[in-house]
Amino acid sequence: MEKINRRTFMQSVAAAAAVSAVPEAEAKPEGSGPVFLSTWPHGKPANERAAEVFKSGGSLLDAVEKGINVPESDPNVMSVGYGGLPNADGVVSLDAGIMDGTRHRAGAVCALEGIKNPISVARLVLERTRHTTMAGEGALRFALEMGFHTEQLLTPKSLERWMQWKATPNHETFWITPDNHDTIGMVATDGRGHMVAGCSTSGLEWKIPGRVADSPLVGLGYFADDNAGAASATGDGDLMSNYCTSVSIVHLMARGASPQEACAEILKQMVKTIPANKDGECAVIAMNNRGEIGTASMNAKFHLKYALWRNAESQLLDSVVLY
Ligand code: ASP
């Protein structure tokens, strides 16, 4: 299995080398239309909002930011923004990041409390500062200076879940056995080779206060480069952080892998280094600068459903399962 896929991948690298001799205009067809690709069922309304924003004249960055605002603001999405499950202290601590593939610049916030749309604060880190990532107290002060207001992000439902967890004997075993997480990751193109990626999460439920994983960190939870494509990751960020998944996928695409090959390749690399990673909760999505897409889940236990918006059609589909 490994050998065949490896060979297929190498053939695609050779094929891509041939493609790179094709004139630019043929490699990136003008006006093929925007494409939005997101993780999980909550990615579908997010894509639809993003497409709407883009259609009404917003930039691709506006589209991704406003699209991600949808699950962030939805109290029923318990892994992102308002209503996201809290940390061990019962505090909702949010992470988000967004990257512009033209400027090759990202903005991100980590461990932000009391602000339900962290992707919008991340966008302002990108637009208004020379920094890339801001964390905790400083990120909150920045958000307040930018006009955001704090609010209680716990909902009756998420508070109840936290209280149930607190009442469980030996509840701290969560520190070694993660359970809930379903970040929103979105990758997008304008159909003319411009790429944007974004990611927003409340992170692992009951996490140790201060924990930051892959989602807000550029290259880990998301990455975009107009020269190749964009990618995002979801799942056990403590595990995936060690593999810099999103930037690795984009670099594989830059070397000629298709988005599907690149997604499969990074998860296989994880298993090659540590075979037990086969049971890990890991999934990735990718899109190249021609709007072709790829998705992969490590195993059937953590099976990513992804949302795709293309040619005015909005779909929810099953990713490829590797092991
Ligand atoms: N990767 C995120 C984290 O570990 C969670 C997720 O993607 O579902 O914080």
XYZ file of C-alpha atoms and ligand atoms in Angstrom:
332
model
C 0.000 0.000 0.000
C 2.678 2.412 1.128
C 4.827 1.551 -1.916
C 2.070 1.992 -4.476
C 1.020 5.322 -3.046
C 4.587 6.466 -2.803
C 5.130 5.558 -6.465
C 1.906 7.335 -7.446
C 3.073 10.372 -5.537
C 6.480 10.360 -7.221
C 4.801 10.014 -10.622
C 2.688 13.021 -9.805
C 5.808 14.997 -8.890
C 7.244 14.133 -12.317
C 3.940 15.029 -13.981
C 3.862 18.322 -12.123
C 7.379 19.129 -13.304
C 6.032 18.748 -16.844
C 3.024 20.927 -15.961
C 5.294 23.678 -14.683
C 6.470 24.111 -18.288
C 2.867 25.039 -19.211
C 2.288 28.810 -19.516
C 0.904 30.433 -16.342
C -2.469 31.280 -17.936
C -3.134 27.620 -18.687
C -2.031 26.406 -15.265
C -4.324 28.864 -13.446
C -7.473 29.369 -15.552
C -8.867 32.873 -15.111
C -12.317 33.199 -13.631
C -12.906 29.544 -12.684
C -14.802 30.927 -9.684
C -14.294 30.894 -5.940
C -14.121 27.644 -3.949
C -14.587 27.310 -0.171
C -13.623 24.132 1.682
C -14.215 23.713 5.428
C -14.045 21.109 8.158
C -17.088 19.452 9.758
C -20.835 20.025 9.249
C -20.609 23.516 10.788
C -18.364 24.319 7.808
C -21.387 24.262 5.478
C -23.142 27.417 6.756
C -19.662 28.942 7.138
C -18.886 28.310 3.443
C -22.284 29.650 2.414
C -21.715 32.888 4.335
C -18.183 33.169 2.909
C -19.489 32.753 -0.652
C -22.153 35.402 -0.021
C -19.589 37.901 1.332
C -17.285 37.253 -1.623
C -20.146 37.582 -4.137
C -21.191 40.890 -2.676
C -17.741 42.379 -3.235
C -15.810 41.374 -0.097
C -12.202 40.258 -0.385
C -11.297 36.591 0.034
C -9.967 37.435 3.525
C -13.318 39.089 4.385
C -15.102 35.994 3.101
C -13.072 33.543 5.194
C -13.301 35.739 8.314
C -17.074 36.280 8.045
C -17.627 32.631 7.143
C -15.774 31.462 10.250
C -17.771 33.977 12.345
C -20.870 31.797 11.707
C -19.878 28.738 13.815
C -18.051 31.051 16.250
C -21.336 32.839 17.008
C -23.496 29.695 17.084
C -24.093 28.502 20.682
C -24.866 25.005 19.396
C -21.364 24.516 17.997
C -19.588 23.407 21.162
C -16.035 23.381 19.840
C -15.722 26.924 18.476
C -16.368 30.432 19.866
C -19.525 31.208 21.893
C -20.747 28.003 23.556
C -17.401 26.251 23.007
C -16.483 23.884 25.840
C -14.277 25.546 28.464
C -10.889 24.698 29.961
C -10.388 22.882 33.282
C -11.178 26.093 35.209
C -14.507 26.446 33.405
C -13.241 29.360 31.291
C -13.762 29.441 27.500
C -10.331 30.047 25.994
C -10.276 30.585 22.226
C -7.618 30.238 19.520
C -7.788 31.442 15.900
C -5.609 32.381 12.955
C -5.966 33.580 9.356
C -3.386 33.733 6.555
C -3.217 35.722 3.324
C -1.458 33.664 0.656
C -0.517 36.726 -1.424
C 1.226 38.714 1.310
C 2.435 35.484 2.922
C 1.313 36.923 6.269
C -0.835 35.588 9.068
C -2.552 37.052 12.119
C -3.449 34.921 15.131
C -4.658 34.951 18.727
C -4.232 32.273 21.392
C -5.968 31.722 24.733
C -8.273 34.684 24.179
C -11.061 34.941 26.773
C -14.432 36.678 26.583
C -14.437 37.532 22.848
C -16.667 35.295 20.785
C -15.159 36.011 17.348
C -11.409 35.415 17.764
C -10.907 35.099 13.980
C -11.887 38.779 13.661
C -9.301 39.746 16.280
C -6.748 37.583 14.406
C -7.641 39.455 11.205
C -6.844 42.757 12.946
C -3.524 41.392 14.215
C -2.782 40.751 10.529
C -4.033 44.114 9.269
C -3.114 46.530 12.058
C 0.112 45.258 13.602
C 3.474 43.972 12.516
C 3.007 40.958 14.797
C 1.766 37.536 13.766
C 0.547 35.859 16.976
C -0.756 37.438 20.177
C -1.665 35.505 23.322
C -3.704 35.752 26.518
C -3.923 39.046 28.391
C -2.122 41.026 25.674
C -4.385 39.630 22.948
C -7.424 40.621 25.028
C -6.112 44.150 25.586
C -5.493 44.453 21.856
C -9.043 43.252 21.097
C -10.533 45.785 23.525
C -8.477 48.570 21.967
C -9.834 47.503 18.573
C -13.393 47.974 19.872
C -14.394 44.419 20.809
C -16.407 43.856 23.999
C -16.127 40.989 26.423
C -19.088 38.755 27.156
C -19.774 35.488 28.944
C -19.038 32.739 26.437
C -20.328 29.877 28.586
C -23.864 28.829 27.698
C -26.155 26.893 30.076
C -25.340 23.788 27.986
C -21.540 24.170 28.081
C -21.622 25.056 31.808
C -23.638 21.923 32.504
C -21.152 19.784 30.538
C -18.257 21.294 32.529
C -20.036 20.672 35.850
C -20.702 17.054 34.859
C -17.013 16.620 34.029
C -15.949 18.229 37.345
C -18.233 15.813 39.224
C -16.637 12.756 37.602
C -14.173 11.005 39.924
C -10.637 11.119 38.508
C -11.827 13.666 35.942
C -8.290 14.877 35.399
C -7.477 11.753 33.356
C -8.588 13.902 30.392
C -5.049 15.203 30.408
C -3.944 12.012 28.734
C -7.101 10.911 26.935
C -8.542 13.671 24.762
C -12.108 13.529 23.555
C -14.072 16.438 22.066
C -12.656 18.752 19.433
C -13.939 19.892 16.052
C -12.265 23.065 14.908
C -13.531 25.092 11.983
C -10.762 25.206 9.393
C -11.457 26.916 6.065
C -9.340 27.115 2.911
C -10.425 29.216 -0.045
C -9.504 30.481 -3.481
C -10.946 33.326 -5.540
C -10.594 31.177 -8.669
C -7.656 33.275 -9.868
C -4.900 31.729 -7.819
C -5.324 33.771 -4.617
C -5.476 31.588 -1.481
C -6.586 32.234 2.119
C -6.747 29.847 5.095
C -8.285 30.315 8.528
C -8.926 28.308 11.656
C -10.860 28.907 14.909
C -11.426 26.690 17.949
C -12.172 26.466 21.655
C -9.588 23.675 21.615
C -9.576 20.522 23.608
C -12.361 20.431 26.186
C -11.201 20.710 29.818
C -7.677 21.565 28.641
C -5.091 22.694 31.155
C -5.373 26.501 31.312
C -2.716 27.991 29.058
C -2.656 25.064 26.633
C -2.282 26.128 22.995
C -2.218 23.548 20.212
C -2.108 23.647 16.427
C -5.179 25.690 15.455
C -3.898 29.286 15.944
C -0.314 28.642 14.913
C 0.657 29.490 11.364
C 1.820 26.418 9.468
C 0.196 24.049 11.954
C -3.574 24.646 11.992
C -3.626 26.555 8.707
C -1.339 27.822 5.953
C -1.809 29.575 2.611
C 0.566 30.396 -0.216
C -0.663 31.656 -3.602
C 2.231 29.836 -5.261
C 0.883 26.425 -4.263
C -2.331 26.291 -2.203
C -3.730 26.202 1.307
C -4.389 23.621 4.024
C -5.931 23.236 7.455
C -5.942 20.556 10.154
C -8.414 19.358 12.769
C -8.214 16.834 15.570
C -5.742 16.145 18.333
C -3.677 19.323 18.104
C -1.276 18.171 20.799
C -0.304 15.334 18.475
C -0.502 17.148 15.142
C 1.519 20.168 16.341
C 4.582 17.942 16.180
C 4.140 17.418 12.437
C 3.473 21.007 11.246
C 0.715 19.504 9.127
C -0.639 22.467 7.152
C 2.666 23.902 5.952
C 3.906 20.386 5.158
C 0.860 19.777 2.961
C 1.334 23.078 1.119
C 5.019 22.301 0.555
C 4.091 18.870 -0.843
C 1.675 20.583 -3.241
C 4.398 23.063 -4.217
C 6.525 20.084 -5.199
C 3.765 18.738 -7.434
C 1.574 16.548 -5.218
C -2.157 16.845 -5.777
C -4.107 18.090 -2.720
C -5.372 14.536 -2.144
C -1.874 13.044 -2.352
C -0.491 15.721 -0.047
C -3.197 15.135 2.594
C -2.601 11.369 2.546
C 1.159 11.785 2.553
C 1.331 13.875 5.736
C -0.874 11.459 7.694
C 1.201 8.523 6.438
C 4.372 10.310 7.527
C 2.895 10.539 11.016
C 2.347 6.773 11.074
C 5.758 6.094 9.590
C 7.439 7.896 12.495
C 5.162 6.478 15.223
C 2.906 3.533 14.190
C 0.524 4.204 17.122
C -0.438 7.482 15.400
C -2.699 5.292 13.234
C -5.197 5.512 16.089
C -4.786 9.269 16.434
C -7.621 11.733 15.921
C -6.270 13.591 12.899
C -7.815 14.985 9.725
C -6.689 17.478 7.103
C -8.084 19.439 4.171
C -6.229 21.081 1.288
C -6.799 23.041 -1.901
C -4.329 23.956 -4.616
C -4.272 27.283 -6.466
C -6.356 25.754 -9.274
C -9.199 25.017 -6.840
C -8.643 21.247 -6.737
C -9.224 19.781 -3.290
C -8.092 16.924 -1.055
C -9.190 15.633 2.362
C -8.071 12.789 4.626
C -8.921 11.305 8.018
C -6.453 9.090 9.809
C -9.049 6.433 10.702
C -12.777 5.672 10.694
C -13.071 6.507 14.420
C -12.310 10.149 13.651
C -13.995 10.498 10.286
C -14.024 14.071 9.011
C -17.096 15.295 7.180
C -16.109 18.290 5.109
C -18.081 21.079 3.494
C -17.457 22.197 -0.082
C -18.868 25.261 -1.826
C -18.221 25.455 -5.569
C -20.231 26.800 -8.535
C -23.032 27.905 -6.189
C -23.414 24.335 -4.906
C -22.976 23.719 -1.176
C -22.266 20.135 -0.128
C -21.341 18.082 2.929
C -19.116 15.124 2.006
C -17.074 12.325 3.590
C -13.293 12.578 3.621
C -11.031 9.725 2.556
C -10.166 7.409 5.486
C -6.602 6.100 5.510
C -6.424 3.385 8.191
N -6.880 20.934 16.822
C -7.711 21.526 17.832
C -6.988 21.509 19.151
O -6.355 20.508 19.461
C -9.015 20.865 17.996
C -9.711 20.429 16.741
O -9.249 20.601 15.666
O -10.793 19.882 16.804
O -7.104 22.463 19.880
